[in-house]
XYZ file of C-alpha atoms in Angstrom:
72
model
C 33.152 48.798 -20.348
C 30.569 50.640 -17.808
C 28.879 53.787 -18.931
C 28.704 57.032 -16.348
C 25.466 58.281 -15.739
C 25.006 61.561 -14.044
C 22.306 61.673 -11.647
C 20.296 65.305 -11.273
C 19.113 65.124 -8.080
C 19.171 62.865 -4.497
C 18.740 60.155 -6.759
C 17.111 58.687 -9.486
C 14.398 55.742 -9.974
C 15.757 52.179 -10.839
C 12.681 51.938 -13.843
C 13.498 55.616 -14.812
C 17.279 54.510 -14.664
C 16.468 52.165 -17.181
C 15.404 53.713 -19.866
C 16.844 57.275 -19.603
C 20.368 55.423 -20.156
C 18.330 53.803 -23.132
C 18.558 50.269 -21.776
C 15.012 49.615 -22.227
C 12.447 51.859 -25.127
C 9.473 51.680 -22.358
C 8.860 51.435 -18.546
C 6.999 48.440 -19.100
C 10.186 46.347 -20.366
C 12.420 47.783 -17.334
C 9.297 46.666 -14.821
C 9.779 43.179 -17.167
C 13.024 42.847 -16.809
C 12.966 43.709 -13.291
C 11.010 41.521 -11.960
C 12.598 38.750 -13.902
C 15.483 39.048 -12.290
C 17.599 40.312 -15.367
C 18.813 43.435 -13.128
C 21.614 43.889 -10.770
C 22.826 46.843 -8.392
C 26.156 46.789 -6.846
C 26.142 43.016 -7.873
C 22.875 41.894 -6.384
C 19.599 41.251 -7.893
C 16.952 43.916 -7.707
C 13.403 43.617 -7.424
C 12.457 47.246 -6.550
C 11.669 48.686 -9.847
C 11.350 52.206 -8.056
C 14.150 51.455 -6.003
C 16.230 54.561 -5.484
C 19.705 54.829 -6.636
C 22.196 57.504 -5.383
C 25.593 58.124 -7.153
C 28.076 55.841 -6.519
C 25.859 52.988 -7.706
C 26.511 49.868 -10.844
C 23.831 48.693 -12.575
C 24.079 45.923 -14.862
C 21.652 44.503 -17.641
C 22.059 42.784 -20.785
C 25.923 43.466 -20.954
C 25.490 47.070 -20.288
C 27.113 48.165 -16.899
C 26.422 51.519 -15.630
C 28.018 53.823 -12.957
C 25.879 56.758 -11.494
C 27.889 59.545 -10.756
C 26.817 63.090 -9.031
C 25.655 65.742 -12.044
C 28.349 68.461 -11.715
């Protein structure tokens, strides 16, 4: 089941999202997960730690899925 995450502003960086959504505890863990190829964005492995993600993107990591939505 996917969890919704509201994006403040135009975008959020991938490493910041992983921390803010509680998928990792630290920025270092976020970077390590991305470098290891464990994070997927819209079904594709994402290798850019600071990829700019916008509402509508789907991020998968560690069996969890986060769907980005625009902040109301």
